[in-house]
Amino acid sequence: MSTLDADIQAVASLKEQGGSSWDAINPESAARMRAQNKFKTGLDIAKYTADIMRADMAAFDKDKTKYTQSLGCWHGFIGQQKMISIKKHFNGKTDRRYLYLSGWMVAALRSAFGPLPDQSMHEKTVVADLVRELYTFLRQADARELGGLFRALDAAREAGNKAEEAKIQDQIDNHVTHVVPIVADIDAGFGNAEATYLMAKQMIEAGACCLQIENQVADEKQCGHQDGKVTVPHADFHNKLRALRYAFLELGVDNGVIVARTDSEGAGLTKEIAVVKERGDQGDIYNSFLDVEEIDVADMAEGDVCFNRDGKLVRPKRLPSGLYQFRQGTGHERCVFDCIEAINAGADLLWIETAVPTVHEIKGMMDDVRKVHPDAKLVYNNSPSFNWTLNFRQQAYDAMVEAGEDVSAYDRTALMSAEYDDTALAATADERIRTFQADTAREANVFHHLITLPTYHTAALSTDNLAKEYFGEQGMLGYVAGVQRKEIRQGIACVKHQNMSGSDMGDDHKEYYAGELALKAGGAKNTSNQFN
């Protein structure tokens, strides 16, 4: 018996108990509404998607081709359209394809203050609000798709087409939800460990099964691709990792996933000298990376901060801001140390921000981490902050030089130029870009690949193209040829925007409530019929 049939029987039983007051209630209609609202709460979603992520992580451990991917989405509609497209293009499946919630895009696009830099200045609650909004739109996509199947089922029944009816019923019984895991950015926790816990609870209750947190100072947080990043000692960061775990456990999401991000590769500053209890402990190792100078007590100036290292008095270099400086060239070591200790503290996945997308650099750090934790898996930001074309053309150029090939036709500093687009070097670079995710999954154990803010850029690009044509000589043809004609021919669902907004579902409900008396919007005079 299908879930739908079971619900029909359950509602029929309730109707029988309810007596005449339930006469107008159709058990099948109620069962259909239940099917269209599979997930009743955000916690239902968080538990369901956490199980998906855990299963995907286990599958990746056995087969490195089974890495996962996501795109950052800054609005529920964007996330919804992404998942509708994925189902359309990949045989109705969503396997290993997630959503990413970018703190950068929350700051730039969702704050009541208006566009802000990625420095945790926006309202904390807008992050959980976006998680909730994304899942609202994904659940609506389920309801819309199932509604279409129910209407097709009714048509097959009316036509007496048993084969078609069975086919559609099978699609209903085995419907694949648009609801997938979200990797959600909680920045540096928006305050101390208690603030992190409270914010995590809001995000989990909204549906987040995976929280990504970074080891920067909460009130000094910078985008991972900006300068001026300030990290915190491991004890401070690990308190927040534990706060996330307790939030998951309190809410019953026992499989919740924590991503620990280290910004140490590009961060040269710390706000604190770590507490040391004994030689070689976490704090001692953290402090060993500080840029210090050995001094005598007589050399100490008023207000100097100094400490004992191996029986010698040393003074860490301190900036006018009060921040302490790490030694140059220690980024790799600090990243490895951060990653090992984060897993020891309970993180499930790691995130290393790098200056450029280079397979060997990522592999080098992960090789060192995996000497201690062989199954350590990475989440990697395929960031739009990288100039992918220039970086990979320069990598291809350097490989040619190393191989002794003639590079006289190329200017390494100008490889972004379109004049190189049809060259062998450009083709090699593009192939490296194409296989980058598969290569790093295999070589560096990257489980999840994401692009933080691609839909920010696609919105800007498509709007620019439309504005240029519509307000120029093309006029209305700029919209028709550039947008609508492509929507129709590519089968973009929202070409029927009334249907996408829920008009047909509203008609279904009106019919449930009022029967033949229902005043429906989807009649013969609905102009959307032009797109049938």
Short mmCIF file of C-alpha atoms in Angstrom, two decimals:
data_model
loop_
_atom_site.label_atom_id
_atom_site.label_comp_id
_atom_site.label_asym_id
_atom_site.label_seq_id
_atom_site.Cartn_x
_atom_site.Cartn_y
_atom_site.Cartn_z
CA MET A 1 0.00 0.00 0.00
CA SER A 2 1.34 3.43 -0.95
CA THR A 3 1.63 6.28 1.55
CA LEU A 4 -1.13 8.08 -0.35
CA ASP A 5 -3.48 5.10 -0.09
CA ALA A 6 -2.70 4.76 3.62
CA ASP A 7 -3.54 8.42 4.16
CA ILE A 8 -6.78 8.07 2.20
CA GLN A 9 -7.82 5.21 4.48
CA ALA A 10 -6.77 7.14 7.60
CA VAL A 11 -8.82 10.20 6.66
CA ALA A 12 -11.77 7.99 5.63
CA SER A 13 -11.67 6.48 9.11
CA LEU A 14 -11.68 9.95 10.67
CA LYS A 15 -14.59 10.92 8.43
CA GLU A 16 -16.56 7.89 9.56
CA GLN A 17 -15.98 8.84 13.18
CA GLY A 18 -16.82 12.49 12.53
CA GLY A 19 -20.32 11.85 11.27
CA SER A 20 -22.40 14.14 9.06
CA SER A 21 -20.27 17.22 9.72
CA TRP A 22 -17.53 15.54 7.65
CA ASP A 23 -19.80 14.71 4.69
CA ALA A 24 -18.19 17.29 2.40
CA ILE A 25 -14.63 16.19 3.22
CA ASN A 26 -13.05 14.07 0.49
CA PRO A 27 -10.45 11.68 1.99
CA GLU A 28 -8.43 11.59 -1.23
CA SER A 29 -8.26 15.39 -1.36
CA ALA A 30 -7.01 15.51 2.23
CA ALA A 31 -4.48 12.75 1.48
CA ARG A 32 -3.23 14.72 -1.49
CA MET A 33 -2.73 17.81 0.67
CA ARG A 34 -0.78 15.70 3.16
CA ALA A 35 1.43 14.36 0.36
CA GLN A 36 2.07 17.91 -0.84
CA ASN A 37 3.27 18.87 2.64
CA LYS A 38 5.62 16.00 3.44
CA PHE A 39 7.74 18.00 5.88
CA LYS A 40 5.72 19.59 8.67
CA THR A 41 8.55 21.43 10.46
CA GLY A 42 12.08 22.62 9.92
CA LEU A 43 13.30 19.95 12.35
CA ASP A 44 11.71 17.29 10.12
CA ILE A 45 13.79 18.70 7.28
CA ALA A 46 17.00 18.92 9.33
CA LYS A 47 16.73 15.27 10.42
CA TYR A 48 15.90 14.08 6.90
CA THR A 49 18.70 16.02 5.21
CA ALA A 50 21.28 15.14 7.89
CA ASP A 51 20.68 11.47 7.09
CA ILE A 52 21.24 12.25 3.40
CA MET A 53 24.55 14.00 4.10
CA ARG A 54 25.79 11.19 6.33
CA ALA A 55 24.93 8.60 3.68
CA ASP A 56 26.69 10.70 1.03
CA MET A 57 29.79 11.02 3.22
CA ALA A 58 29.92 7.25 3.67
CA ALA A 59 29.49 6.70 -0.08
CA PHE A 60 32.30 9.17 -0.82
CA ASP A 61 34.65 7.31 1.53
CA LYS A 62 34.22 4.27 -0.74
CA ASP A 63 34.18 6.06 -4.10
CA LYS A 64 35.86 9.43 -4.67
CA THR A 65 33.79 10.07 -7.81
CA LYS A 66 30.75 10.49 -5.58
CA TYR A 67 31.56 13.99 -4.37
CA THR A 68 28.74 16.44 -3.72
CA GLN A 69 28.10 19.95 -5.08
CA SER A 70 26.09 23.06 -4.36
CA LEU A 71 25.49 26.60 -5.56
CA GLY A 72 24.94 29.55 -3.22
CA CYS A 73 21.35 30.87 -3.31
CA TRP A 74 20.34 34.21 -1.85
CA HIS A 75 16.54 33.87 -2.19
CA GLY A 76 14.03 31.05 -1.88
CA PHE A 77 12.98 31.43 -5.50
CA ILE A 78 16.58 31.06 -6.70
CA GLY A 79 17.02 27.88 -4.66
CA GLN A 80 13.69 26.54 -5.91
CA GLN A 81 14.49 27.18 -9.57
CA LYS A 82 17.89 25.56 -9.13
CA MET A 83 16.37 22.33 -7.77
CA ILE A 84 13.61 22.30 -10.41
CA SER A 85 16.31 22.59 -13.07
CA ILE A 86 18.36 19.81 -11.49
CA LYS A 87 15.37 17.45 -11.49
CA LYS A 88 14.60 18.40 -15.10
CA HIS A 89 18.13 17.83 -16.39
CA PHE A 90 19.15 14.80 -14.28
CA ASN A 91 16.32 12.29 -14.72
CA GLY A 92 14.24 13.58 -11.84
CA LYS A 93 17.02 12.98 -9.30
CA THR A 94 18.70 15.32 -6.83
CA ASP A 95 21.44 12.93 -5.68
CA ARG A 96 24.52 14.64 -4.18
CA ARG A 97 23.30 18.10 -5.16
CA TYR A 98 22.77 20.52 -2.26
CA LEU A 99 22.15 24.20 -1.60
CA TYR A 100 24.67 26.58 -0.09
CA LEU A 101 23.72 29.55 2.07
CA SER A 102 26.40 32.20 1.83
CA GLY A 103 27.00 34.67 4.65
CA TRP A 104 28.44 37.01 2.04
CA MET A 105 25.15 37.07 0.13
CA VAL A 106 23.14 37.46 3.33
CA ALA A 107 25.20 40.57 4.11
CA ALA A 108 25.12 41.95 0.58
CA LEU A 109 21.49 41.20 -0.28
CA ARG A 110 19.33 40.38 2.74
CA SER A 111 20.13 42.92 5.45
CA ALA A 112 17.65 45.63 6.41
CA PHE A 113 20.63 47.99 6.50
CA GLY A 114 21.09 47.50 2.77
CA PRO A 115 24.19 46.08 1.06
CA LEU A 116 26.93 45.36 3.58
CA PRO A 117 30.43 43.84 3.35
CA ASP A 118 30.93 40.30 4.61
CA GLN A 119 31.86 41.33 8.14
CA SER A 120 28.96 39.96 10.24
CA MET A 121 27.35 43.39 10.53
CA HIS A 122 23.91 42.26 9.35
CA GLU A 123 21.10 41.16 11.65
CA LYS A 124 21.83 37.68 12.99
CA THR A 125 18.32 36.37 12.46
CA VAL A 126 18.29 36.96 8.69
CA VAL A 127 20.46 33.85 8.28
CA ALA A 128 17.86 31.57 9.87
CA ASP A 129 15.17 33.48 7.98
CA LEU A 130 16.86 32.62 4.69
CA VAL A 131 17.13 28.92 5.63
CA ARG A 132 13.40 28.95 6.38
CA GLU A 133 12.63 30.81 3.15
CA LEU A 134 14.66 28.40 1.02
CA TYR A 135 12.82 25.41 2.43
CA THR A 136 9.46 27.15 2.07
CA PHE A 137 10.13 27.51 -1.65
CA LEU A 138 11.43 23.94 -1.99
CA ARG A 139 8.34 22.56 -0.26
CA GLN A 140 6.18 24.67 -2.58
CA ALA A 141 8.02 23.12 -5.53
CA ASP A 142 7.02 19.68 -4.22
CA ALA A 143 3.40 20.76 -3.82
CA ARG A 144 3.31 22.28 -7.31
CA GLU A 145 4.83 19.22 -8.96
CA LEU A 146 2.55 16.80 -7.12
CA GLY A 147 -0.45 19.00 -7.90
CA GLY A 148 0.32 18.63 -11.59
CA LEU A 149 0.56 14.86 -11.19
CA PHE A 150 -2.77 14.74 -9.35
CA ARG A 151 -4.47 16.69 -12.13
CA ALA A 152 -2.93 14.35 -14.71
CA LEU A 153 -4.15 11.37 -12.68
CA ASP A 154 -7.70 12.74 -12.67
CA ALA A 155 -7.54 13.27 -16.44
CA ALA A 156 -6.35 9.70 -17.00
CA ARG A 157 -9.16 8.38 -14.83
CA GLU A 158 -11.76 10.43 -16.67
CA ALA A 159 -10.41 9.12 -20.00
CA GLY A 160 -10.48 5.55 -18.71
CA ASN A 161 -6.77 5.17 -19.54
CA LYS A 162 -5.67 2.55 -17.00
CA ALA A 163 -2.11 2.32 -18.25
CA GLU A 164 -1.58 6.08 -17.97
CA GLU A 165 -3.26 6.11 -14.58
CA ALA A 166 -0.88 3.41 -13.29
CA LYS A 167 2.12 5.27 -14.71
CA ILE A 168 1.17 8.53 -13.01
CA GLN A 169 0.31 6.79 -9.74
CA ASP A 170 3.81 5.28 -9.74
CA GLN A 171 5.31 8.77 -10.19
CA ILE A 172 3.25 10.00 -7.24
CA ASP A 173 4.19 7.06 -5.02
CA ASN A 174 7.91 7.47 -5.84
CA HIS A 175 8.03 11.24 -5.95
CA VAL A 176 11.50 12.73 -5.38
CA THR A 177 11.40 15.78 -3.15
CA HIS A 178 13.11 19.06 -4.02
CA VAL A 179 14.20 19.28 -0.37
CA VAL A 180 17.96 18.71 -0.13
CA PRO A 181 20.65 19.53 2.45
CA ILE A 182 21.73 23.13 2.94
CA VAL A 183 25.30 23.90 3.99
CA ALA A 184 24.59 27.04 6.02
CA ASP A 185 27.16 29.69 6.92
CA ILE A 186 27.06 30.80 10.56
CA ASP A 187 30.13 33.03 10.04
CA ALA A 188 32.22 33.14 13.22
CA GLY A 189 29.20 32.42 15.41
CA PHE A 190 27.89 36.00 15.80
CA GLY A 191 29.35 36.44 19.27
CA ASN A 192 30.56 34.20 22.06
CA ALA A 193 29.84 30.47 22.38
CA GLU A 194 26.41 31.07 23.92
CA ALA A 195 25.45 33.41 21.07
CA THR A 196 26.66 30.75 18.65
CA TYR A 197 24.48 28.13 20.35
CA LEU A 198 21.38 30.35 20.23
CA MET A 199 21.91 31.23 16.57
CA ALA A 200 22.57 27.58 15.70
CA LYS A 201 19.26 26.57 17.30
CA GLN A 202 17.38 29.06 15.13
CA MET A 203 19.08 27.80 11.99
CA ILE A 204 18.49 24.13 12.83
CA GLU A 205 14.85 24.78 13.70
CA ALA A 206 14.52 26.43 10.28
CA GLY A 207 15.85 23.24 8.63
CA ALA A 208 19.66 23.48 8.51
CA CYS A 209 21.37 20.12 8.96
CA CYS A 210 24.89 21.41 8.28
CA LEU A 211 26.51 24.47 9.85
CA GLN A 212 29.79 25.97 8.68
CA ILE A 213 31.74 28.05 11.21
CA GLU A 214 35.11 29.78 10.90
CA ASN A 215 37.98 30.44 13.31
CA GLN A 216 38.02 34.22 13.06
CA VAL A 217 37.29 36.71 15.83
CA ALA A 218 33.53 37.26 15.71
CA ASP A 219 33.72 41.06 15.99
CA GLU A 220 36.66 41.31 13.57
CA LYS A 221 35.37 38.83 10.97
CA GLN A 222 36.31 39.38 7.34
CA CYS A 223 35.38 37.61 4.12
CA GLY A 224 37.75 34.68 3.59
CA HIS A 225 39.09 36.35 0.43
CA GLN A 226 39.84 39.71 2.03
CA ASP A 227 42.87 40.93 3.93
CA GLY A 228 42.89 41.74 7.64
CA LYS A 229 41.63 38.38 8.93
CA VAL A 230 42.17 37.74 12.65
CA THR A 231 42.05 34.18 13.99
CA VAL A 232 41.39 32.96 17.53
CA PRO A 233 43.19 30.35 19.65
CA HIS A 234 41.86 26.83 19.30
CA ALA A 235 40.25 26.75 22.74
CA ASP A 236 37.95 29.65 21.76
CA PHE A 237 37.02 28.09 18.43
CA HIS A 238 36.44 24.64 19.87
CA ASN A 239 34.01 26.06 22.44
CA LYS A 240 31.87 27.14 19.49
CA LEU A 241 32.17 23.76 17.77
CA ARG A 242 30.84 22.17 20.94
CA ALA A 243 28.07 24.78 21.12
CA LEU A 244 26.94 23.72 17.64
CA ARG A 245 26.96 20.04 18.62
CA TYR A 246 24.93 20.71 21.75
CA ALA A 247 22.40 22.68 19.71
CA PHE A 248 22.00 19.75 17.29
CA LEU A 249 21.67 17.25 20.14
CA GLU A 250 19.19 19.35 22.11
CA LEU A 251 16.90 19.52 19.08
CA GLY A 252 17.21 15.82 18.31
CA VAL A 253 19.23 16.20 15.12
CA ASP A 254 21.80 13.66 16.25
CA ASN A 255 23.33 13.39 12.75
CA GLY A 256 23.89 17.14 12.38
CA VAL A 257 27.01 18.02 10.40
CA ILE A 258 29.60 20.61 11.47
CA VAL A 259 32.05 22.16 8.99
CA ALA A 260 35.09 23.77 10.61
CA ARG A 261 36.61 26.44 8.42
CA THR A 262 40.14 27.72 8.92
CA ASP A 263 41.20 31.07 7.51
CA SER A 264 44.76 30.65 8.74
CA GLU A 265 46.31 30.28 5.29
CA GLY A 266 45.57 33.93 4.58
CA ALA A 267 45.31 35.27 8.13
CA GLY A 268 48.49 36.77 9.58
CA LEU A 269 47.02 38.14 12.81
CA THR A 270 45.62 36.99 16.14
CA LYS A 271 43.89 38.95 18.86
CA GLU A 272 45.09 36.76 21.72
CA ILE A 273 48.12 34.94 22.97
CA ALA A 274 46.85 31.46 23.76
CA VAL A 275 46.83 30.07 27.31
CA VAL A 276 49.57 27.46 27.82
CA LYS A 277 49.21 24.83 30.52
CA GLU A 278 52.15 22.66 29.54
CA ARG A 279 54.82 22.55 26.87
CA GLY A 280 53.55 21.18 23.54
CA ASP A 281 49.86 21.67 24.22
CA GLN A 282 47.45 23.44 21.84
CA GLY A 283 48.15 26.87 23.24
CA ASP A 284 51.91 26.36 23.13
CA ILE A 285 51.81 25.26 19.49
CA TYR A 286 49.53 28.18 18.56
CA ASN A 287 51.94 30.62 20.20
CA SER A 288 54.92 28.99 18.47
CA PHE A 289 53.74 30.52 15.20
CA LEU A 290 53.86 34.07 16.59
CA ASP A 291 56.51 36.44 15.29
CA VAL A 292 58.60 37.11 18.41
CA GLU A 293 61.96 38.52 19.41
CA GLU A 294 64.08 37.37 22.31
CA ILE A 295 64.72 40.10 24.89
CA ASP A 296 66.18 40.68 28.34
CA VAL A 297 64.05 41.87 31.21
CA ALA A 298 65.93 45.14 31.06
CA ASP A 299 64.71 45.63 27.50
CA MET A 300 61.02 45.48 28.44
CA ALA A 301 59.17 48.71 27.80
CA GLU A 302 56.20 49.95 29.81
CA GLY A 303 53.12 47.89 28.86
CA ASP A 304 55.05 45.22 26.95
CA VAL A 305 53.49 41.76 26.75
CA CYS A 306 56.09 39.01 26.99
CA PHE A 307 56.14 35.32 27.77
CA ASN A 308 58.52 32.47 28.47
CA ARG A 309 59.46 30.17 25.56
CA ASP A 310 61.91 27.38 26.33
CA GLY A 311 63.38 29.33 29.23
CA LYS A 312 63.80 32.50 27.22
CA LEU A 313 61.86 35.73 27.49
CA VAL A 314 60.25 36.64 24.17
CA ARG A 315 58.15 39.59 23.07
CA PRO A 316 55.56 39.00 20.31
CA LYS A 317 55.39 41.67 17.65
CA ARG A 318 52.33 43.77 18.32
CA LEU A 319 50.68 46.14 15.87
CA PRO A 320 49.36 49.59 16.85
CA SER A 321 45.89 47.99 16.76
CA GLY A 322 46.91 45.69 19.60
CA LEU A 323 46.84 42.61 17.37
CA TYR A 324 49.70 40.11 17.31
CA GLN A 325 51.43 38.97 14.14
CA PHE A 326 52.25 35.45 12.98
CA ARG A 327 55.54 34.63 11.29
CA GLN A 328 55.49 34.83 7.51
CA GLY A 329 55.23 31.50 5.72
CA THR A 330 53.44 29.63 8.51
CA GLY A 331 50.00 29.57 6.85
CA HIS A 332 50.27 25.98 5.62
CA GLU A 333 51.36 24.65 9.01
CA ARG A 334 48.71 26.60 10.86
CA CYS A 335 45.97 25.33 8.51
CA VAL A 336 47.03 21.74 9.04
CA PHE A 337 47.17 22.22 12.81
CA ASP A 338 43.73 23.90 12.78
CA CYS A 339 42.21 21.05 10.78
CA ILE A 340 43.63 18.26 12.93
CA GLU A 341 42.53 19.94 16.14
CA ALA A 342 39.07 20.80 14.75
CA ILE A 343 38.40 17.13 14.00
CA ASN A 344 39.68 16.25 17.48
CA ALA A 345 37.14 18.75 18.84
CA GLY A 346 34.22 17.20 16.95
CA ALA A 347 34.07 18.74 13.48
CA ASP A 348 32.78 16.43 10.74
CA LEU A 349 34.14 18.25 7.69
CA LEU A 350 36.90 20.78 7.07
CA TRP A 351 37.06 23.96 4.98
CA ILE A 352 40.35 25.57 3.99
CA GLU A 353 40.30 28.94 2.27
CA THR A 354 43.15 29.23 -0.22
CA ALA A 355 44.55 32.18 -2.15
CA VAL A 356 44.20 30.44 -5.52
CA PRO A 357 42.49 27.22 -6.70
CA THR A 358 45.49 24.93 -7.13
CA VAL A 359 45.07 21.16 -6.86
CA HIS A 360 48.57 20.50 -5.51
CA GLU A 361 48.31 23.17 -2.78
CA ILE A 362 45.00 21.81 -1.48
CA LYS A 363 46.32 18.25 -1.72
CA GLY A 364 49.49 19.20 0.15
CA MET A 365 47.59 20.47 3.18
CA MET A 366 45.08 17.61 3.18
CA ASP A 367 47.85 15.02 2.86
CA ASP A 368 49.33 16.36 6.10
CA VAL A 369 45.93 16.35 7.82
CA ARG A 370 45.21 12.81 6.67
CA LYS A 371 48.41 11.53 8.20
CA VAL A 372 46.56 11.99 11.50
CA HIS A 373 42.94 11.63 10.34
CA PRO A 374 42.91 9.39 7.23
CA ASP A 375 39.19 9.96 6.52
CA ALA A 376 39.35 13.76 6.85
CA LYS A 377 37.08 15.28 4.21
CA LEU A 378 37.12 18.78 2.82
CA VAL A 379 34.48 21.28 1.78
CA TYR A 380 36.05 23.54 -0.85
CA ASN A 381 34.94 26.97 -1.95
CA ASN A 382 35.16 27.24 -5.75
CA SER A 383 35.03 30.95 -5.18
CA PRO A 384 34.05 33.67 -7.67
CA SER A 385 36.76 35.70 -5.94
CA PHE A 386 39.27 33.64 -7.91
CA ASN A 387 39.97 34.71 -11.49
CA TRP A 388 39.62 31.14 -12.73
CA THR A 389 40.52 31.90 -16.33
CA LEU A 390 43.72 33.78 -15.49
CA ASN A 391 44.80 31.39 -12.72
CA PHE A 392 44.44 28.28 -14.80
CA ARG A 393 45.96 29.81 -17.92
CA GLN A 394 48.97 30.80 -15.82
CA GLN A 395 49.13 27.27 -14.40
CA ALA A 396 49.04 25.88 -17.95
CA TYR A 397 51.74 28.38 -18.99
CA ASP A 398 53.98 27.38 -16.07
CA ALA A 399 53.50 23.69 -16.90
CA MET A 400 54.59 24.40 -20.49
CA VAL A 401 57.71 26.20 -19.26
CA GLU A 402 58.54 23.33 -16.91
CA ALA A 403 58.12 20.87 -19.80
CA GLY A 404 60.48 22.93 -21.98
CA GLU A 405 57.77 23.93 -24.47
CA ASP A 406 57.83 27.14 -26.50
CA VAL A 407 55.76 29.85 -24.79
CA SER A 408 56.97 32.78 -26.90
CA ALA A 409 53.46 33.28 -28.31
CA TYR A 410 52.08 34.08 -24.87
CA ASP A 411 52.38 36.99 -22.43
CA ARG A 412 51.89 35.44 -18.97
CA THR A 413 50.68 38.72 -17.49
CA ALA A 414 48.01 39.19 -20.18
CA LEU A 415 46.60 35.68 -20.49
CA MET A 416 43.09 36.88 -19.61
CA SER A 417 42.93 38.53 -23.04
CA ALA A 418 40.34 37.18 -25.48
CA GLU A 419 43.09 36.88 -28.11
CA TYR A 420 44.20 33.69 -26.35
CA ASP A 421 40.72 32.09 -26.24
CA ASP A 422 41.30 29.79 -29.20
CA THR A 423 44.84 28.74 -28.32
CA ALA A 424 46.10 25.35 -27.16
CA LEU A 425 47.08 26.91 -23.83
CA ALA A 426 43.50 28.13 -23.25
CA ALA A 427 42.10 24.71 -24.15
CA THR A 428 44.44 23.05 -21.65
CA ALA A 429 43.45 25.54 -18.95
CA ASP A 430 39.73 25.06 -19.60
CA GLU A 431 40.10 21.30 -19.36
CA ARG A 432 41.84 21.72 -16.00
CA ILE A 433 38.95 23.92 -14.85
CA ARG A 434 36.41 21.38 -16.09
CA THR A 435 38.02 18.52 -14.16
CA PHE A 436 39.03 20.58 -11.11
CA GLN A 437 36.28 19.23 -8.86
CA ALA A 438 36.86 15.60 -9.83
CA ASP A 439 40.64 16.07 -9.51
CA THR A 440 40.51 17.58 -6.02
CA ALA A 441 37.93 15.04 -4.87
CA ARG A 442 40.32 12.27 -5.89
CA GLU A 443 43.60 13.93 -4.89
CA ALA A 444 42.64 16.00 -1.83
CA ASN A 445 39.54 14.18 -0.50
CA VAL A 446 37.21 17.10 -1.26
CA PHE A 447 33.75 15.75 -0.43
CA HIS A 448 31.76 18.88 -1.18
CA HIS A 449 32.36 21.50 -3.86
CA LEU A 450 30.42 24.74 -3.69
CA ILE A 451 30.37 28.11 -5.36
CA THR A 452 29.57 30.67 -2.70
CA LEU A 453 27.80 33.39 -4.69
CA PRO A 454 27.22 32.32 -8.29
CA THR A 455 23.58 33.40 -8.39
CA TYR A 456 24.59 36.91 -7.30
CA HIS A 457 26.66 37.07 -10.47
CA THR A 458 24.09 35.40 -12.73
CA ALA A 459 21.43 37.85 -11.59
CA ALA A 460 23.73 40.79 -12.39
CA LEU A 461 24.78 39.35 -15.76
CA SER A 462 21.27 38.47 -16.98
CA THR A 463 19.91 41.83 -15.82
CA ASP A 464 22.69 43.65 -17.66
CA ASN A 465 21.95 41.74 -20.87
CA LEU A 466 18.22 42.44 -20.64
CA ALA A 467 18.70 46.14 -19.81
CA LYS A 468 21.11 46.61 -22.69
CA GLU A 469 18.68 45.12 -25.22
CA TYR A 470 15.28 46.28 -23.88
CA PHE A 471 16.27 49.90 -23.33
CA GLY A 472 18.24 49.92 -26.58
CA GLU A 473 17.29 49.41 -30.20
CA GLN A 474 15.85 45.91 -29.66
CA GLY A 475 13.03 47.18 -27.46
CA MET A 476 10.51 44.45 -26.67
CA LEU A 477 12.46 41.98 -28.80
CA GLY A 478 15.23 42.25 -26.22
CA TYR A 479 12.92 40.54 -23.72
CA VAL A 480 11.19 38.17 -26.14
CA ALA A 481 14.32 36.85 -27.89
CA GLY A 482 16.63 37.11 -24.89
CA VAL A 483 14.30 35.72 -22.23
CA GLN A 484 10.84 34.41 -23.09
CA ARG A 485 11.65 32.55 -26.30
CA LYS A 486 14.54 30.81 -24.53
CA GLU A 487 12.30 29.97 -21.55
CA ILE A 488 9.73 28.32 -23.82
CA ARG A 489 12.27 26.35 -25.85
CA GLN A 490 14.31 25.27 -22.83
CA GLY A 491 11.22 24.25 -20.88
CA ILE A 492 11.80 26.69 -18.03
CA ALA A 493 8.91 26.09 -15.63
CA CYS A 494 8.45 29.71 -14.59
CA VAL A 495 7.51 30.81 -18.12
CA LYS A 496 4.06 30.00 -16.69
CA HIS A 497 4.64 32.33 -13.77
CA GLN A 498 1.05 32.11 -12.47
CA ASN A 499 1.42 28.37 -12.10
CA MET A 500 4.82 28.80 -10.44
CA SER A 501 3.37 31.22 -7.90
CA GLY A 502 0.75 28.66 -6.85
CA SER A 503 -2.32 29.62 -8.89
CA ASP A 504 -3.16 26.05 -9.94
CA MET A 505 -2.71 24.77 -6.38
CA GLY A 506 -5.08 27.49 -5.23
CA ASP A 507 -7.62 26.29 -7.80
CA ASP A 508 -7.27 22.72 -6.51
CA HIS A 509 -7.96 23.88 -2.98
CA LYS A 510 -10.95 25.95 -4.06
CA GLU A 511 -12.39 22.84 -5.65
CA TYR A 512 -11.77 20.83 -2.48
CA TYR A 513 -13.55 23.49 -0.43
CA ALA A 514 -16.42 24.49 -2.73
CA GLY A 515 -16.75 21.74 -5.35
CA GLU A 516 -18.60 22.88 -8.47
CA LEU A 517 -19.12 26.34 -6.97
CA ALA A 518 -15.38 27.07 -7.02
CA LEU A 519 -14.37 30.23 -8.90
CA LYS A 520 -11.06 29.15 -10.41
CA ALA A 521 -8.33 31.25 -12.04
CA GLY A 522 -7.11 28.63 -14.49
CA GLY A 523 -9.98 28.71 -16.94
CA ALA A 524 -10.04 29.19 -20.71
CA LYS A 525 -9.40 32.93 -20.45
CA ASN A 526 -6.16 32.53 -18.49
CA THR A 527 -3.46 33.90 -20.80
CA SER A 528 -0.97 31.35 -19.49
CA ASN A 529 -2.77 28.82 -21.69
CA GLN A 530 -0.72 30.31 -24.55
CA PHE A 531 2.23 28.38 -23.16
CA ASN A 532 0.53 24.97 -23.07
#
